[in-house]
Amino acid sequence: MIKLIVSDFDGTLMPYGRACVPESVKKRLENALDKGIAVAVSSGRTYGELASLLPEFEDRLWFICCDGAYYVQGGRVFYERKIENADLSHFFATVGNGASAVLHGAKKNYSAGSLPSVAEKFCAVPVSRVTDIKEKIFKVTAYGADTMLWNGSGLRMHWDGGEQRMAQYVNRFANKGVALSDLQMRLMLTKFETACIGDSGNDIAMMHNAKYSFAVGNRSDELKAAVKESVDSVENALDALLDI
């Protein structure tokens, strides 16, 4: 019996090019919850972003955020892999010559340097040093800085923006699979009661923790090789799971 469904967000629950989650997806999430199945959203996004896109589910879903750096339920952080201050200091050192960064906490964002207009959506509070930050930081979005990791870094690159000269970093030990393992232990569930849905390579880590696994679309051959089934849409995957 399936007791936990975990789904990627961008490209899975919310199709690329859309600004909201389709009602057809929300209806299926509601059906799963009504059946007593726990549902988790696993994403590179922050909790604030996910909660704003799924406000009606904010107190009902588990949110695995920042590519597995922490997860939240009912507004409470249960698990975390924060970025240490020594690593955060690097981004303050790069400020200047057009470099800047957004430092993402669970509920608030901070900025170092002058941000480009594309970063205005984060509503970040300007700070000039690490000690100005009042909460734990789980992800950094860097603009205009060298995206190579430095010797001794405790980070890994979560996403490389390529031509945008933008990159995102999380704790090197944070990934979706590790966060899912912790959630399964918290809920006292096994992989045999778990299903995962995703669309890209960073979802593979959590597929190994699930008996039922689906790849949505054709974005990643590596992911397709790691899952049990490929589907055209998340609706098809959820329908299959709810029928089991």
GROMACS .gro file of C-alpha atoms in nm:
model
  244
    1MET     CA    1   0.000   0.000   0.000
    2ILE     CA    2   0.130   0.345  -0.088
    3LYS     CA    3   0.153   0.572   0.216
    4LEU     CA    4   0.385   0.846   0.085
    5ILE     CA    5   0.399   1.021  -0.255
    6VAL     CA    6   0.694   1.253  -0.322
    7SER     CA    7   0.694   1.474  -0.631
    8ASP     CA    8   0.933   1.721  -0.788
    9PHE     CA    9   0.780   2.064  -0.847
   10ASP     CA   10   0.907   2.253  -1.156
   11GLY     CA   11   0.839   2.057  -1.470
   12THR     CA   12   0.641   1.800  -1.272
   13LEU     CA   13   0.365   1.944  -1.052
   14MET     CA   14   0.396   2.280  -1.227
   15PRO     CA   15   0.472   2.251  -1.601
   16TYR     CA   16   0.747   2.469  -1.744
   17GLY     CA   17   0.613   2.798  -1.874
   18ARG     CA   18   0.328   2.803  -1.621
   19ALA     CA   19   0.304   3.042  -1.327
   20CYS     CA   20   0.077   2.822  -1.117
   21VAL     CA   21  -0.003   2.459  -1.046
   22PRO     CA   22  -0.289   2.330  -1.269
   23GLU     CA   23  -0.621   2.258  -1.100
   24SER     CA   24  -0.608   1.904  -1.240
   25VAL     CA   25  -0.292   1.844  -1.035
   26LYS     CA   26  -0.433   2.006  -0.720
   27LYS     CA   27  -0.742   1.785  -0.742
   28ARG     CA   28  -0.526   1.471  -0.747
   29LEU     CA   29  -0.317   1.594  -0.454
   30GLU     CA   30  -0.638   1.651  -0.263
   31ASN     CA   31  -0.756   1.298  -0.348
   32ALA     CA   32  -0.431   1.149  -0.223
   33LEU     CA   33  -0.449   1.341   0.105
   34ASP     CA   34  -0.813   1.241   0.152
   35LYS     CA   35  -0.708   0.877   0.117
   36GLY     CA   36  -0.468   0.924   0.407
   37ILE     CA   37  -0.155   0.928   0.191
   38ALA     CA   38   0.122   1.165   0.301
   39VAL     CA   39   0.236   1.392   0.015
   40ALA     CA   40   0.569   1.572  -0.013
   41VAL     CA   41   0.685   1.830  -0.267
   42SER     CA   42   1.060   1.807  -0.334
   43SER     CA   43   1.217   2.108  -0.505
   44GLY     CA   44   1.516   2.334  -0.547
   45ARG     CA   45   1.287   2.621  -0.446
   46THR     CA   46   1.263   2.769  -0.099
   47TYR     CA   47   0.974   2.705   0.139
   48GLY     CA   48   0.845   3.059   0.088
   49GLU     CA   49   0.823   3.007  -0.288
   50LEU     CA   50   0.652   2.669  -0.261
   51ALA     CA   51   0.404   2.782   0.004
   52SER     CA   52   0.306   3.083  -0.209
   53LEU     CA   53   0.238   2.855  -0.508
   54LEU     CA   54   0.043   2.598  -0.305
   55PRO     CA   55  -0.123   2.810  -0.032
   56GLU     CA   56  -0.422   2.580   0.008
   57PHE     CA   57  -0.188   2.291   0.091
   58GLU     CA   58   0.058   2.480   0.313
   59ASP     CA   59  -0.044   2.298   0.631
   60ARG     CA   60  -0.107   1.960   0.469
   61LEU     CA   61   0.201   1.885   0.259
   62TRP     CA   62   0.562   1.816   0.347
   63PHE     CA   63   0.792   2.058   0.164
   64ILE     CA   64   1.145   1.932   0.088
   65CYS     CA   65   1.319   2.257  -0.005
   66CYS     CA   66   1.644   2.384  -0.160
   67ASP     CA   67   1.725   2.049  -0.322
   68GLY     CA   68   1.701   1.861   0.007
   69ALA     CA   69   1.866   2.116   0.237
   70TYR     CA   70   1.565   2.116   0.472
   71TYR     CA   71   1.202   2.013   0.492
   72VAL     CA   72   0.900   2.181   0.645
   73GLN     CA   73   0.551   2.076   0.752
   74GLY     CA   74   0.295   2.316   0.895
   75GLY     CA   75   0.550   2.597   0.890
   76ARG     CA   76   0.794   2.405   1.113
   77VAL     CA   77   1.142   2.299   0.998
   78PHE     CA   78   1.203   1.933   1.087
   79TYR     CA   79   1.531   1.861   0.908
   80GLU     CA   80   1.815   2.081   0.793
   81ARG     CA   81   2.155   2.091   0.623
   82LYS     CA   82   2.246   2.456   0.655
   83ILE     CA   83   2.535   2.644   0.490
   84GLU     CA   84   2.808   2.728   0.739
   85ASN     CA   85   2.915   3.089   0.799
   86ALA     CA   86   3.265   3.018   0.670
   87ASP     CA   87   3.118   2.934   0.330
   88LEU     CA   88   2.877   3.228   0.337
   89SER     CA   89   3.170   3.463   0.394
   90HIS     CA   90   3.303   3.375   0.049
   91PHE     CA   91   3.004   3.540  -0.118
   92PHE     CA   92   3.050   3.861   0.077
   93ALA     CA   93   3.414   3.861  -0.035
   94THR     CA   94   3.306   3.846  -0.402
   95VAL     CA   95   3.084   4.154  -0.377
   96GLY     CA   96   3.207   4.423  -0.613
   97ASN     CA   97   3.271   4.435  -0.986
   98GLY     CA   98   2.909   4.339  -1.045
   99ALA     CA   99   2.903   4.032  -0.819
  100SER     CA  100   2.615   3.987  -0.573
  101ALA     CA  101   2.423   3.711  -0.397
  102VAL     CA  102   2.089   3.625  -0.240
  103LEU     CA  103   2.116   3.418   0.079
  104HIS     CA  104   1.802   3.209   0.129
  105GLY     CA  105   1.675   3.120   0.476
  106ALA     CA  106   1.368   2.906   0.540
  107LYS     CA  107   1.139   3.209   0.566
  108LYS     CA  108   1.349   3.514   0.479
  109ASN     CA  109   1.607   3.617   0.219
  110TYR     CA  110   1.913   3.840   0.251
  111SER     CA  111   2.129   4.010  -0.013
  112ALA     CA  112   2.499   4.086  -0.042
  113GLY     CA  113   2.588   4.351  -0.300
  114SER     CA  114   2.370   4.517  -0.563
  115LEU     CA  115   2.131   4.263  -0.708
  116PRO     CA  116   2.025   4.250  -1.075
  117SER     CA  117   1.660   4.322  -1.152
  118VAL     CA  118   1.585   3.951  -1.197
  119ALA     CA  119   1.651   3.900  -0.823
  120GLU     CA  120   1.395   4.158  -0.707
  121LYS     CA  121   1.135   3.880  -0.672
  122PHE     CA  122   1.318   3.751  -0.363
  123CYS     CA  123   1.248   4.070  -0.163
  124ALA     CA  124   1.585   4.024   0.008
  125VAL     CA  125   1.699   4.230   0.307
  126PRO     CA  126   2.041   4.393   0.239
  127VAL     CA  127   2.321   4.292   0.475
  128SER     CA  128   2.691   4.376   0.472
  129ARG     CA  129   2.836   4.085   0.673
  130VAL     CA  130   2.750   3.733   0.783
  131THR     CA  131   2.676   3.840   1.141
  132ASP     CA  132   2.387   4.057   1.014
  133ILE     CA  133   2.195   3.743   0.915
  134LYS     CA  134   1.939   3.640   1.174
  135GLU     CA  135   1.853   3.287   1.061
  136LYS     CA  136   2.006   2.976   0.908
  137ILE     CA  137   2.086   2.992   0.536
  138PHE     CA  138   2.015   2.691   0.316
  139LYS     CA  139   2.080   2.813  -0.039
  140VAL     CA  140   2.278   3.090  -0.210
  141THR     CA  141   2.195   3.236  -0.549
  142ALA     CA  142   2.508   3.408  -0.682
  143TYR     CA  143   2.513   3.658  -0.970
  144GLY     CA  144   2.812   3.768  -1.175
  145ALA     CA  145   3.062   3.575  -0.962
  146ASP     CA  146   3.301   3.295  -1.047
  147THR     CA  147   3.091   2.977  -1.025
  148MET     CA  148   3.387   2.750  -0.949
  149LEU     CA  149   3.389   2.607  -0.596
  150TRP     CA  150   3.693   2.693  -0.387
  151ASN     CA  151   3.925   2.457  -0.201
  152GLY     CA  152   3.772   2.335   0.123
  153SER     CA  153   3.423   2.448   0.026
  154GLY     CA  154   3.137   2.284   0.214
  155LEU     CA  155   2.904   2.353  -0.079
  156ARG     CA  156   2.794   2.191  -0.401
  157MET     CA  157   2.650   2.365  -0.703
  158HIS     CA  158   2.278   2.293  -0.714
  159TRP     CA  159   2.217   2.475  -1.044
  160ASP     CA  160   2.432   2.655  -1.299
  161GLY     CA  161   2.255   2.937  -1.478
  162GLY     CA  162   2.501   2.922  -1.764
  163GLU     CA  163   2.486   3.230  -1.984
  164GLN     CA  164   2.308   3.425  -1.712
  165ARG     CA  165   2.627   3.417  -1.502
  166MET     CA  166   2.419   3.283  -1.218
  167ALA     CA  167   2.458   2.977  -0.997
  168GLN     CA  168   2.290   2.829  -0.691
  169TYR     CA  169   2.469   2.650  -0.406
  170VAL     CA  170   2.359   2.429  -0.116
  171ASN     CA  171   2.535   2.228   0.154
  172ARG     CA  172   2.739   1.956  -0.012
  173PHE     CA  173   2.558   1.688   0.191
  174ALA     CA  174   2.211   1.810   0.094
  175ASN     CA  175   2.015   1.623  -0.171
  176LYS     CA  176   1.661   1.506  -0.227
  177GLY     CA  177   1.739   1.143  -0.149
  178VAL     CA  178   1.894   1.211   0.192
  179ALA     CA  179   1.605   1.439   0.293
  180LEU     CA  180   1.353   1.177   0.180
  181SER     CA  181   1.528   0.908   0.385
  182ASP     CA  182   1.496   1.125   0.695
  183LEU     CA  183   1.129   1.193   0.622
  184GLN     CA  184   1.062   0.820   0.579
  185MET     CA  185   1.219   0.748   0.919
  186ARG     CA  186   1.014   1.028   1.076
  187LEU     CA  187   0.693   0.884   0.931
  188MET     CA  188   0.807   0.525   1.003
  189LEU     CA  189   0.767   0.426   0.639
  190THR     CA  190   0.982   0.218   0.403
  191LYS     CA  191   1.064   0.242   0.033
  192PHE     CA  192   0.799  -0.023  -0.030
  193GLU     CA  193   0.530   0.223   0.081
  194THR     CA  194   0.678   0.518  -0.111
  195ALA     CA  195   0.631   0.655  -0.463
  196CYS     CA  196   0.840   0.926  -0.632
  197ILE     CA  197   0.777   1.141  -0.939
  198GLY     CA  198   1.028   1.368  -1.113
  199ASP     CA  199   1.153   1.505  -1.442
  200SER     CA  200   1.527   1.567  -1.418
  201GLY     CA  201   1.861   1.432  -1.298
  202ASN     CA  202   1.848   1.584  -0.950
  203ASP     CA  203   1.541   1.366  -0.881
  204ILE     CA  204   1.734   1.040  -0.922
  205ALA     CA  205   1.863   1.044  -0.563
  206MET     CA  206   1.512   1.008  -0.427
  207MET     CA  207   1.401   0.742  -0.679
  208HIS     CA  208   1.625   0.484  -0.509
  209ASN     CA  209   1.412   0.526  -0.194
  210ALA     CA  210   1.084   0.431  -0.362
  211LYS     CA  211   0.923   0.112  -0.487
  212TYR     CA  212   0.715   0.310  -0.738
  213SER     CA  213   0.895   0.571  -0.948
  214PHE     CA  214   0.795   0.778  -1.250
  215ALA     CA  215   0.976   1.004  -1.495
  216VAL     CA  216   0.760   1.281  -1.642
  217GLY     CA  217   0.838   1.381  -2.001
  218ASN     CA  218   1.162   1.320  -2.185
  219ARG     CA  219   1.407   1.567  -2.030
  220SER     CA  220   1.652   1.318  -1.879
  221ASP     CA  221   1.754   0.982  -2.022
  222GLU     CA  222   1.948   0.916  -1.702
  223LEU     CA  223   1.632   0.960  -1.495
  224LYS     CA  224   1.427   0.740  -1.729
  225ALA     CA  225   1.681   0.463  -1.682
  226ALA     CA  226   1.651   0.492  -1.302
  227VAL     CA  227   1.270   0.474  -1.271
  228LYS     CA  228   1.011   0.203  -1.312
  229GLU     CA  229   0.788   0.391  -1.558
  230SER     CA  230   0.781   0.696  -1.786
  231VAL     CA  231   0.465   0.903  -1.829
  232ASP     CA  232   0.359   1.210  -2.026
  233SER     CA  233   0.227   1.406  -1.727
  234VAL     CA  234   0.219   1.406  -1.350
  235GLU     CA  235  -0.157   1.356  -1.370
  236ASN     CA  236  -0.096   1.016  -1.534
  237ALA     CA  237   0.149   0.920  -1.261
  238LEU     CA  238  -0.085   1.027  -0.980
  239ASP     CA  239  -0.378   0.844  -1.140
  240ALA     CA  240  -0.173   0.524  -1.160
  241LEU     CA  241  -0.068   0.558  -0.795
  242LEU     CA  242  -0.416   0.631  -0.668
  243ASP     CA  243  -0.543   0.321  -0.849
  244ILE     CA  244  -0.295   0.091  -0.672
   0.00000   0.00000   0.00000
